[in-house]
Amino acid sequence: MSVDDRRGRGRPRGFQELEALDRAVHVFWEHGYEGASMSELTGAMGINKPSLYAVFGSKEELFRRAVARYRDTYVAYAAATLEQPTAYAVIESYLRAAVDALTSGGHPPGCLSIQGGLSCAPANSGISEFLADYRSAFESTLAQRLARAAREGDLTPGTDTAALARFVVTLGQGLAVHAAAGAGREDLQASVDIALRAVAAVSR
Amino acid sequence: MSVDDRRGRGRPRGFQELEALDRAVHVFWEHGYEGASMSELTGAMGINKPSLYAVFGSKEELFRRAVARYRDTYVAYAAATLEQPTAYAVIESYLRAAVDALTSGGHPPGCLSIQGGLSCAPANSGISEFLADYRSAFESTLAQRLARAAREGDLTPGTDTAALARFVVTLGQGLAVHAAAGAGREDLQASVDIALRAVAAVSR
DNA sequence: ACCCCACTTTACCGCCCGGTACAAAAAAAG
DNA sequence: CTTTTTTTGTACCGGGCGGTAAAGTGGGGT
């Protein structure tokens, strides 16, 4: 189902869908789901509301697509870190890359999955749950990778791999909160230095 | 300036100010600044809007008072943990108590200073900054306490106390995000177990 | 050339937001 | 009693929210 399988009839679209979506990602990232108004979204995306609704359906659907796009664009690095050879290397490369991503230029600091809507109005509680599920998905993936590392013997026997994954993800979320508040990259890396001592203590 | 220094003239107030404020704390805690509507606030506080505005001034002032009240009521434990004798004891008791506070009943899970408004609409950016300042205040206090610990010799020489404080606070914020998403107390304590290994590595 | 039809534009919808004007109510002062 | 003062309940304000109806526009197909 490509962009070009539309029959040629009718006026062609005046904008690129992915480009508009990318701009929506930035707005949601900076202001959160509830803090991003349709006016600001359409303004940043360069389209008017009927176009937005025709293509994305609703604000909530746009947000879900924005999160998916965010994952593919900005969190793709995380999958690569899982391919490191040892548990320690996985965790170190993940945390280092996370700090870089959280504080790199060209986009708002922090993490969309947290700033997007940690807590919402009752009518939007589905947004918070959606984001929580999204976050826990990576924790599960990391836990599986660490369980494999335990089987392969690069963690000290008896290590609680689920807790270790949770520790890493928890620190990552804290880093995101810090980054959103404007913390600098070096400061966050110094926190990672200390966290890695804990990881070293359970690695071998 | 007590509650009773009002001259007796006029109709007496039909509600307790602190009691109403406590209910506002819960609403902001659960839904955040922008997610908490005036209707929901007045409903939970048991008063109508003119009373609220007469006493608290505006939604933003109410929020700031709610955060102050939250600090005095729910974060008072943090000050006590700083009085532990060693750096390790300070950090351990802080993280343990934080997990308990984040997951104890009688109030929403997580931390008001994060759920309150990590990111907001442009018009409410002052709220995010206010909360960020609030959070960094404790980090500074903890850093000072750890600097004293370094002077007293219970950290290995050369330890970056500011980074250690940041690490602890960062983990605490991650725990808050996790707790807000419904994580259980035992799961969070297991993360703390691992974090404490890093602290042990720089303690003596 | 003409029509078709998807897309764009403009204007608007009902609703709820934060905030307020006003008058009824209630207690102390005289 | 009446007056004075403060809080209460109700009803309302302008404005912005998310979302949409309908007319205008322009690049196909034939």
Short mmCIF file of C-alpha atoms (C1' of nucleotides) in Angstrom, two decimals:
data_model
loop_
_atom_site.label_atom_id
_atom_site.label_comp_id
_atom_site.label_asym_id
_atom_site.label_seq_id
_atom_site.Cartn_x
_atom_site.Cartn_y
_atom_site.Cartn_z
CA MET A 1 0.00 0.00 0.00
CA SER A 2 2.25 2.75 -1.22
CA VAL A 3 1.68 6.47 -1.50
CA ASP A 4 1.21 6.10 -5.23
CA ASP A 5 -1.55 3.54 -5.41
CA ARG A 6 -4.16 6.25 -5.33
CA ARG A 7 -6.06 6.53 -8.55
CA GLY A 8 -5.10 9.80 -10.14
CA ARG A 9 -8.55 11.30 -9.89
CA GLY A 10 -9.06 14.36 -7.76
CA ARG A 11 -6.91 17.16 -6.52
CA PRO A 12 -3.55 15.93 -5.26
CA ARG A 13 -2.59 16.37 -1.64
CA GLY A 14 -0.65 19.51 -0.91
CA PHE A 15 1.58 18.08 1.84
CA GLN A 16 3.65 15.04 2.72
CA GLU A 17 1.94 12.87 5.29
CA LEU A 18 5.13 11.80 7.06
CA GLU A 19 6.51 15.32 7.09
CA ALA A 20 3.33 16.62 8.71
CA LEU A 21 3.41 13.73 11.16
CA ASP A 22 6.99 14.54 12.10
CA ARG A 23 5.97 18.06 12.99
CA ALA A 24 3.10 16.75 15.08
CA VAL A 25 5.61 14.55 16.92
CA HIS A 26 7.58 17.62 17.91
CA VAL A 27 4.51 19.48 19.16
CA PHE A 28 3.28 16.54 21.26
CA TRP A 29 6.82 15.97 22.49
CA GLU A 30 7.15 19.52 23.71
CA HIS A 31 3.68 20.15 25.13
CA GLY A 32 2.14 16.74 25.76
CA TYR A 33 -1.16 15.40 24.50
CA GLU A 34 -3.38 17.79 26.40
CA GLY A 35 -1.02 20.74 26.12
CA ALA A 36 -0.94 20.48 22.33
CA SER A 37 -3.97 22.23 20.86
CA MET A 38 -5.36 21.46 17.45
CA SER A 39 -4.55 25.01 16.42
CA GLU A 40 -0.91 24.60 17.36
CA LEU A 41 -0.75 21.20 15.71
CA THR A 42 -2.25 22.33 12.42
CA GLY A 43 -0.07 25.44 12.48
CA ALA A 44 3.10 23.41 12.95
CA MET A 45 2.03 20.78 10.45
CA GLY A 46 1.23 23.42 7.85
CA ILE A 47 -2.24 22.10 7.11
CA ASN A 48 -5.78 23.02 8.15
CA LYS A 49 -8.00 21.02 10.40
CA PRO A 50 -10.17 19.28 7.79
CA SER A 51 -7.04 17.94 6.10
CA LEU A 52 -5.76 16.71 9.42
CA TYR A 53 -9.03 14.98 10.25
CA ALA A 54 -9.27 13.46 6.77
CA VAL A 55 -5.83 11.91 7.06
CA PHE A 56 -5.48 11.12 10.76
CA GLY A 57 -9.05 10.77 11.98
CA SER A 58 -8.88 12.46 15.37
CA LYS A 59 -6.47 14.04 17.80
CA GLU A 60 -6.09 10.77 19.66
CA GLU A 61 -5.38 8.77 16.49
CA LEU A 62 -2.90 11.40 15.41
CA PHE A 63 -1.18 11.06 18.78
CA ARG A 64 -0.96 7.29 18.51
CA ARG A 65 0.51 7.58 15.05
CA ALA A 66 2.90 10.22 16.34
CA VAL A 67 4.10 7.88 19.07
CA ALA A 68 4.63 5.10 16.54
CA ARG A 69 6.53 7.47 14.30
CA TYR A 70 8.55 8.66 17.28
CA ARG A 71 9.48 5.10 18.09
CA ASP A 72 10.61 4.39 14.55
CA THR A 73 12.51 7.62 14.23
CA TYR A 74 13.98 8.41 17.61
CA VAL A 75 13.98 5.18 19.61
CA ALA A 76 15.28 2.92 16.90
CA TYR A 77 18.67 3.06 18.60
CA ALA A 78 17.32 1.03 21.51
CA ALA A 79 16.81 -2.08 19.44
CA ALA A 80 20.41 -1.91 18.27
CA THR A 81 21.76 -1.76 21.82
CA LEU A 82 20.14 -5.12 22.57
CA GLU A 83 22.52 -6.75 20.13
CA GLN A 84 25.56 -6.00 22.23
CA PRO A 85 27.31 -9.21 23.28
CA THR A 86 27.01 -9.02 27.08
CA ALA A 87 24.48 -7.79 29.62
CA TYR A 88 26.84 -5.07 30.73
CA ALA A 89 27.47 -3.93 27.17
CA VAL A 90 23.75 -3.92 26.44
CA ILE A 91 22.98 -1.79 29.45
CA GLU A 92 25.89 0.56 29.01
CA SER A 93 25.20 1.20 25.36
CA TYR A 94 21.50 1.62 26.04
CA LEU A 95 21.97 4.17 28.81
CA ARG A 96 24.67 6.07 26.94
CA ALA A 97 22.58 6.20 23.79
CA ALA A 98 19.50 7.18 25.78
CA VAL A 99 21.29 10.16 27.30
CA ASP A 100 22.51 11.22 23.87
CA ALA A 101 19.03 10.89 22.42
CA LEU A 102 17.38 12.70 25.33
CA THR A 103 19.69 15.68 25.04
CA SER A 104 20.49 15.90 21.34
CA GLY A 105 19.47 18.88 19.30
CA GLY A 106 16.85 19.12 16.61
CA HIS A 107 14.01 18.08 18.87
CA PRO A 108 12.65 18.84 22.34
CA PRO A 109 14.64 17.42 25.25
CA GLY A 110 13.27 14.40 27.05
CA CYS A 111 11.04 11.57 25.95
CA LEU A 112 7.66 11.75 24.25
CA SER A 113 6.42 8.64 26.01
CA ILE A 114 6.71 10.42 29.35
CA GLN A 115 6.02 14.04 28.51
CA GLY A 116 3.16 13.01 26.26
CA GLY A 117 0.79 12.47 29.15
CA LEU A 118 1.97 10.95 32.39
CA SER A 119 -1.36 11.91 33.88
CA CYS A 120 -4.36 13.24 32.04
CA ALA A 121 -7.89 14.45 32.49
CA PRO A 122 -10.35 11.62 33.16
CA ALA A 123 -11.56 11.79 29.55
CA ASN A 124 -8.03 11.14 28.29
CA SER A 125 -7.00 8.37 30.67
CA GLY A 126 -6.56 6.12 27.64
CA ILE A 127 -3.59 8.23 26.62
CA SER A 128 -1.74 7.64 29.87
CA GLU A 129 -2.43 3.92 29.67
CA PHE A 130 -1.31 3.77 26.07
CA LEU A 131 1.97 5.43 26.97
CA ALA A 132 2.47 3.24 30.01
CA ASP A 133 2.00 0.15 27.86
CA TYR A 134 4.42 1.55 25.35
CA ARG A 135 7.06 2.07 28.03
CA SER A 136 6.59 -1.34 29.60
CA ALA A 137 7.02 -3.00 26.23
CA PHE A 138 10.66 -2.00 26.11
CA GLU A 139 11.17 -3.09 29.70
CA SER A 140 9.91 -6.57 28.77
CA THR A 141 12.18 -6.73 25.77
CA LEU A 142 15.17 -5.73 27.85
CA ALA A 143 14.23 -8.23 30.56
CA GLN A 144 14.20 -11.00 27.96
CA ARG A 145 17.59 -9.96 26.68
CA LEU A 146 18.99 -9.98 30.22
CA ALA A 147 17.44 -13.37 30.92
CA ARG A 148 19.32 -14.66 27.91
CA ALA A 149 22.48 -13.04 29.28
CA ALA A 150 21.93 -14.87 32.56
CA ARG A 151 21.63 -18.16 30.69
CA GLU A 152 24.79 -17.33 28.81
CA GLY A 153 26.57 -16.75 32.09
CA ASP A 154 27.50 -13.09 31.94
CA LEU A 155 25.50 -12.21 35.05
CA THR A 156 26.29 -13.55 38.50
CA PRO A 157 24.04 -16.51 39.24
CA GLY A 158 20.87 -15.63 41.08
CA THR A 159 20.65 -12.15 39.58
CA ASP A 160 17.06 -10.97 39.31
CA THR A 161 17.05 -10.11 35.62
CA ALA A 162 13.54 -8.60 35.71
CA ALA A 163 14.62 -6.29 38.52
CA LEU A 164 17.79 -5.39 36.67
CA ALA A 165 15.80 -4.50 33.56
CA ARG A 166 13.41 -2.49 35.67
CA PHE A 167 16.31 -0.69 37.30
CA VAL A 168 17.75 0.25 33.94
CA VAL A 169 14.43 1.42 32.54
CA THR A 170 13.61 3.27 35.73
CA LEU A 171 16.88 5.13 35.55
CA GLY A 172 16.21 5.85 31.90
CA GLN A 173 12.85 7.38 32.77
CA GLY A 174 14.45 9.46 35.48
CA LEU A 175 17.00 10.65 32.97
CA ALA A 176 14.15 11.65 30.69
CA VAL A 177 12.51 13.68 33.45
CA HIS A 178 15.82 15.37 34.17
CA ALA A 179 16.44 16.03 30.49
CA ALA A 180 13.00 17.54 30.06
CA ALA A 181 13.86 19.96 32.84
CA GLY A 182 16.97 21.01 30.96
CA ALA A 183 19.73 18.90 32.47
CA GLY A 184 22.91 18.76 30.44
CA ARG A 185 24.29 15.73 28.69
CA GLU A 186 27.46 15.49 30.78
CA ASP A 187 25.48 15.66 34.00
CA LEU A 188 23.29 12.79 32.89
CA GLN A 189 26.25 10.74 31.73
CA ALA A 190 27.78 11.16 35.18
CA SER A 191 24.64 9.58 36.64
CA VAL A 192 25.00 6.74 34.19
CA ASP A 193 28.61 6.27 35.31
CA ILE A 194 27.35 5.60 38.80
CA ALA A 195 24.51 3.35 37.70
CA LEU A 196 26.96 1.22 35.73
CA ARG A 197 28.80 0.44 38.95
CA ALA A 198 25.68 -1.36 40.10
CA VAL A 199 25.54 -3.27 36.84
CA ALA A 200 29.20 -4.15 37.13
CA ALA A 201 28.50 -5.54 40.57
CA VAL A 202 26.15 -8.16 39.14
CA SER A 203 28.15 -8.87 35.98
CA ARG A 204 31.08 -11.15 35.37
CA MET B 1 -1.92 35.21 61.59
CA SER B 2 -4.15 32.41 62.74
CA VAL B 3 -7.46 31.26 61.39
CA ASP B 4 -9.23 33.00 64.26
CA ASP B 5 -7.91 36.54 63.94
CA ARG B 6 -10.82 37.49 61.75
CA ARG B 7 -13.13 39.90 63.46
CA GLY B 8 -16.35 38.10 64.03
CA ARG B 9 -18.36 40.12 61.55
CA GLY B 10 -19.81 38.42 58.52
CA ARG B 11 -21.02 35.00 57.60
CA PRO B 12 -18.59 32.31 58.76
CA ARG B 13 -16.86 30.11 56.24
CA GLY B 14 -18.55 26.81 55.62
CA PHE B 15 -15.39 24.76 55.01
CA GLN B 16 -11.90 24.17 56.35
CA GLU B 17 -9.25 25.74 54.14
CA LEU B 18 -6.65 23.02 54.68
CA GLU B 19 -9.16 20.26 54.20
CA ALA B 20 -10.23 21.73 50.87
CA LEU B 21 -6.58 22.20 49.92
CA ASP B 22 -5.85 18.57 50.70
CA ARG B 23 -8.57 17.49 48.32
CA ALA B 24 -7.17 19.78 45.64
CA VAL B 25 -3.78 18.14 46.17
CA HIS B 26 -5.30 14.77 45.34
CA VAL B 27 -6.99 16.02 42.19
CA PHE B 28 -3.83 17.70 40.88
CA TRP B 29 -1.83 14.64 41.86
CA GLU B 30 -4.04 12.33 39.87
CA HIS B 31 -4.73 14.43 36.79
CA GLY B 32 -2.01 17.06 36.64
CA TYR B 33 -2.40 20.81 36.42
CA GLU B 34 -3.98 20.91 32.99
CA GLY B 35 -5.95 17.70 33.44
CA ALA B 36 -7.64 19.01 36.59
CA SER B 37 -10.61 21.19 35.65
CA MET B 38 -12.06 23.79 37.94
CA SER B 39 -15.29 21.81 37.99
CA GLU B 40 -13.54 18.70 39.21
CA LEU B 41 -11.53 20.68 41.73
CA THR B 42 -14.51 22.47 43.23
CA GLY B 43 -16.46 19.22 43.24
CA ALA B 44 -13.73 17.38 45.14
CA MET B 45 -13.12 20.31 47.47
CA GLY B 46 -16.81 20.58 48.29
CA ILE B 47 -17.02 24.31 47.55
CA ASN B 48 -18.15 26.43 44.62
CA LYS B 49 -16.00 28.49 42.39
CA PRO B 50 -16.49 31.92 43.98
CA SER B 51 -15.37 30.51 47.32
CA LEU B 52 -12.34 28.94 45.70
CA TYR B 53 -11.36 32.17 43.99
CA ALA B 54 -11.94 34.20 47.14
CA VAL B 55 -9.60 31.99 49.15
CA PHE B 56 -7.00 30.85 46.63
CA GLY B 57 -7.02 33.55 43.99
CA SER B 58 -6.63 31.54 40.80
CA LYS B 59 -6.06 28.03 39.54
CA GLU B 60 -2.33 28.61 39.36
CA GLU B 61 -2.11 29.99 42.89
CA LEU B 62 -4.17 27.08 44.11
CA PHE B 63 -1.73 24.73 42.42
CA ARG B 64 1.28 26.38 43.99
CA ARG B 65 -0.31 26.16 47.40
CA ALA B 66 -1.22 22.54 46.70
CA VAL B 67 2.41 21.75 45.88
CA ALA B 68 3.56 23.43 49.10
CA ARG B 69 0.96 21.50 51.06
CA TYR B 70 2.02 18.30 49.29
CA ARG B 71 5.62 18.91 50.30
CA ASP B 72 4.71 19.47 53.92
CA THR B 73 2.37 16.51 54.06
CA TYR B 74 3.81 13.82 51.82
CA VAL B 75 7.48 14.66 51.31
CA ALA B 76 8.33 15.53 54.89
CA TYR B 77 9.95 12.11 55.19
CA ALA B 78 12.73 13.20 52.84
CA ALA B 79 14.14 15.73 55.28
CA ALA B 80 14.34 13.08 57.96
CA THR B 81 16.35 10.73 55.76
CA LEU B 82 19.09 13.35 55.45
CA GLU B 83 19.81 12.94 59.13
CA GLN B 84 21.04 9.40 58.75
CA PRO B 85 24.67 9.09 59.83
CA THR B 86 26.35 8.00 56.59
CA ALA B 87 25.95 8.67 52.90
CA TYR B 88 24.88 5.10 52.29
CA ALA B 89 22.32 5.25 55.07
CA VAL B 90 20.97 8.55 53.79
CA ILE B 91 20.53 7.21 50.28
CA GLU B 92 19.13 3.88 51.32
CA SER B 93 16.59 5.35 53.69
CA TYR B 94 15.62 7.98 51.14
CA LEU B 95 15.03 5.51 48.32
CA ARG B 96 13.23 3.03 50.55
CA ALA B 97 10.99 5.72 51.97
CA ALA B 98 10.38 7.17 48.52
CA VAL B 99 9.16 3.81 47.23
CA ASP B 100 6.88 3.46 50.23
CA ALA B 101 5.50 6.95 49.73
CA LEU B 102 5.05 6.51 45.99
CA THR B 103 3.05 3.34 46.41
CA SER B 104 1.21 3.78 49.68
CA GLY B 105 -2.54 3.92 49.81
CA GLY B 106 -4.78 6.86 50.55
CA HIS B 107 -3.52 8.94 47.68
CA PRO B 108 -2.73 8.57 43.97
CA PRO B 109 0.43 6.62 43.11
CA GLY B 110 3.47 8.54 41.99
CA CYS B 111 4.65 12.06 42.69
CA LEU B 112 2.77 15.32 42.28
CA SER B 113 5.90 17.19 41.28
CA ILE B 114 6.20 15.05 38.16
CA GLN B 115 2.61 14.21 37.29
CA GLY B 116 1.58 17.78 37.99
CA GLY B 117 2.87 19.02 34.67
CA LEU B 118 6.08 17.68 33.18
CA SER B 119 5.16 19.50 30.00
CA CYS B 120 2.35 21.95 29.51
CA ALA B 121 0.67 24.14 26.96
CA PRO B 122 2.69 27.26 26.14
CA ALA B 123 0.42 29.37 28.34
CA ASN B 124 1.24 27.18 31.35
CA SER B 125 4.97 26.83 30.89
CA GLY B 126 5.42 28.52 34.26
CA ILE B 127 3.94 25.43 35.89
CA SER B 128 6.56 23.10 34.42
CA GLU B 129 9.33 25.45 35.45
CA PHE B 130 7.94 25.79 38.93
CA LEU B 131 7.87 22.02 39.34
CA ALA B 132 11.34 21.62 37.86
CA ASP B 133 12.68 24.14 40.37
CA TYR B 134 10.90 22.33 43.14
CA ARG B 135 12.50 19.03 42.16
CA SER B 136 15.98 20.47 41.77
CA ALA B 137 15.77 21.98 45.23
CA PHE B 138 15.85 18.56 46.82
CA GLU B 139 18.67 17.47 44.58
CA SER B 140 20.74 20.41 45.82
CA THR B 141 19.96 19.60 49.42
CA LEU B 142 20.96 15.99 48.92
CA ALA B 143 24.14 17.02 47.13
CA GLN B 144 25.10 19.18 50.09
CA ARG B 145 24.49 16.33 52.47
CA LEU B 146 26.64 14.01 50.37
CA ALA B 147 29.40 16.63 50.13
CA ARG B 148 29.43 16.64 53.93
CA ALA B 149 29.59 12.86 53.88
CA ALA B 150 32.61 13.06 51.59
CA ARG B 151 34.30 15.42 54.02
CA GLU B 152 33.49 13.05 56.83
CA GLY B 153 35.13 10.24 54.92
CA ASP B 154 32.29 7.84 54.30
CA LEU B 155 32.61 8.07 50.52
CA THR B 156 35.65 6.89 48.59
CA PRO B 157 37.91 9.87 47.86
CA GLY B 158 37.27 11.48 44.51
CA THR B 159 33.60 10.55 44.43
CA ASP B 160 31.55 13.07 42.46
CA THR B 161 28.95 13.90 45.09
CA ALA B 162 26.87 16.05 42.80
CA ALA B 163 26.67 13.19 40.32
CA LEU B 164 25.80 10.77 43.10
CA ALA B 165 23.00 13.02 44.28
CA ARG B 166 21.78 13.36 40.72
CA PHE B 167 21.86 9.62 40.29
CA VAL B 168 19.76 9.10 43.40
CA VAL B 169 17.24 11.76 42.47
CA THR B 170 17.10 10.53 38.88
CA LEU B 171 16.33 7.04 40.06
CA GLY B 172 13.71 8.46 42.41
CA GLN B 173 12.03 10.24 39.53
CA GLY B 174 12.09 7.08 37.48
CA LEU B 175 10.50 5.25 40.38
CA ALA B 176 7.80 7.89 40.42
CA VAL B 177 7.09 7.40 36.73
CA HIS B 178 6.92 3.67 37.26
CA ALA B 179 4.68 4.05 40.30
CA ALA B 180 2.33 6.34 38.40
CA ALA B 181 1.96 3.59 35.82
CA GLY B 182 0.93 1.17 38.55
CA ALA B 183 4.16 -0.63 39.43
CA GLY B 184 4.08 -2.53 42.70
CA ARG B 185 6.05 -1.69 45.79
CA GLU B 186 8.12 -4.87 45.78
CA ASP B 187 9.10 -4.38 42.16
CA LEU B 188 10.33 -0.88 42.89
CA GLN B 189 12.22 -2.00 45.99
CA ALA B 190 14.00 -4.59 43.86
CA SER B 191 15.21 -1.76 41.64
CA VAL B 192 16.41 0.06 44.71
CA ASP B 193 18.31 -3.08 45.78
CA ILE B 194 20.29 -2.87 42.58
CA ALA B 195 20.85 0.86 42.79
CA LEU B 196 22.26 0.47 46.28
CA ARG B 197 25.00 -1.76 44.89
CA ALA B 198 26.26 1.27 43.00
CA VAL B 199 26.14 3.34 46.15
CA ALA B 200 27.96 0.64 48.06
CA ALA B 201 30.67 0.70 45.42
CA VAL B 202 31.49 4.33 46.25
CA SER B 203 31.01 4.04 50.02
CA ARG B 204 33.35 2.86 52.69
"C1'" DA C 1 -12.45 20.35 -23.74
"C1'" DC C 2 -14.93 18.79 -20.23
"C1'" DC C 3 -16.08 16.43 -16.08
"C1'" DC C 4 -14.96 14.30 -12.03
"C1'" DC C 5 -13.55 14.13 -7.45
"C1'" DA C 6 -10.16 14.34 -3.77
"C1'" DC C 7 -8.29 18.00 -1.37
"C1'" DT C 8 -8.29 22.82 0.54
"C1'" DT C 9 -10.45 26.77 2.52
"C1'" DT C 10 -13.54 29.21 5.32
"C1'" DA C 11 -16.79 29.50 8.37
"C1'" DC C 12 -19.05 27.56 11.83
"C1'" DC C 13 -20.86 24.05 15.65
"C1'" DG C 14 -21.74 22.79 20.64
"C1'" DC C 15 -19.22 22.41 24.64
"C1'" DC C 16 -16.50 23.32 28.48
"C1'" DC C 17 -12.69 26.04 30.02
"C1'" DG C 18 -11.08 29.53 33.73
"C1'" DG C 19 -13.04 33.30 35.86
"C1'" DT C 20 -16.76 36.70 37.68
"C1'" DA C 21 -21.24 39.69 38.80
"C1'" DC C 22 -24.83 39.70 41.70
"C1'" DA C 23 -28.00 38.84 44.96
"C1'" DA C 24 -29.56 35.80 48.78
"C1'" DA C 25 -28.04 34.10 53.29
"C1'" DA C 26 -26.01 34.21 57.80
"C1'" DA C 27 -23.74 35.70 61.78
"C1'" DA C 28 -21.72 39.58 64.78
"C1'" DA C 29 -22.16 44.63 66.13
"C1'" DG C 30 -24.98 48.42 67.39
"C1'" DC D 1 -34.77 44.93 65.91
"C1'" DT D 2 -31.44 47.02 61.98
"C1'" DT D 3 -27.04 47.43 60.06
"C1'" DT D 4 -22.76 45.70 58.53
"C1'" DT D 5 -19.79 42.36 56.73
"C1'" DT D 6 -18.52 38.15 54.75
"C1'" DT D 7 -19.63 33.88 52.38
"C1'" DT D 8 -22.72 31.44 49.74
"C1'" DG D 9 -25.44 29.82 45.48
"C1'" DT D 10 -26.67 30.72 40.81
"C1'" DA D 11 -26.25 32.33 36.66
"C1'" DC D 12 -23.42 34.09 33.44
"C1'" DC D 13 -19.06 35.91 30.58
"C1'" DG D 14 -15.69 35.73 26.57
"C1'" DG D 15 -12.80 32.55 24.59
"C1'" DG D 16 -10.68 28.48 23.00
"C1'" DC D 17 -11.40 23.66 22.75
"C1'" DG D 18 -12.02 19.39 19.46
"C1'" DG D 19 -14.49 18.58 15.49
"C1'" DT D 20 -17.36 19.35 11.02
"C1'" DA D 21 -20.45 21.16 6.90
"C1'" DA D 22 -20.12 23.06 2.66
"C1'" DA D 23 -18.32 25.69 -0.91
"C1'" DG D 24 -14.10 26.57 -3.69
"C1'" DT D 25 -10.03 24.67 -6.27
"C1'" DG D 26 -7.20 22.23 -9.33
"C1'" DG D 27 -5.02 18.22 -11.38
"C1'" DG D 28 -6.20 13.97 -13.14
"C1'" DG D 29 -9.10 10.73 -16.67
"C1'" DT D 30 -11.52 10.30 -20.85
#
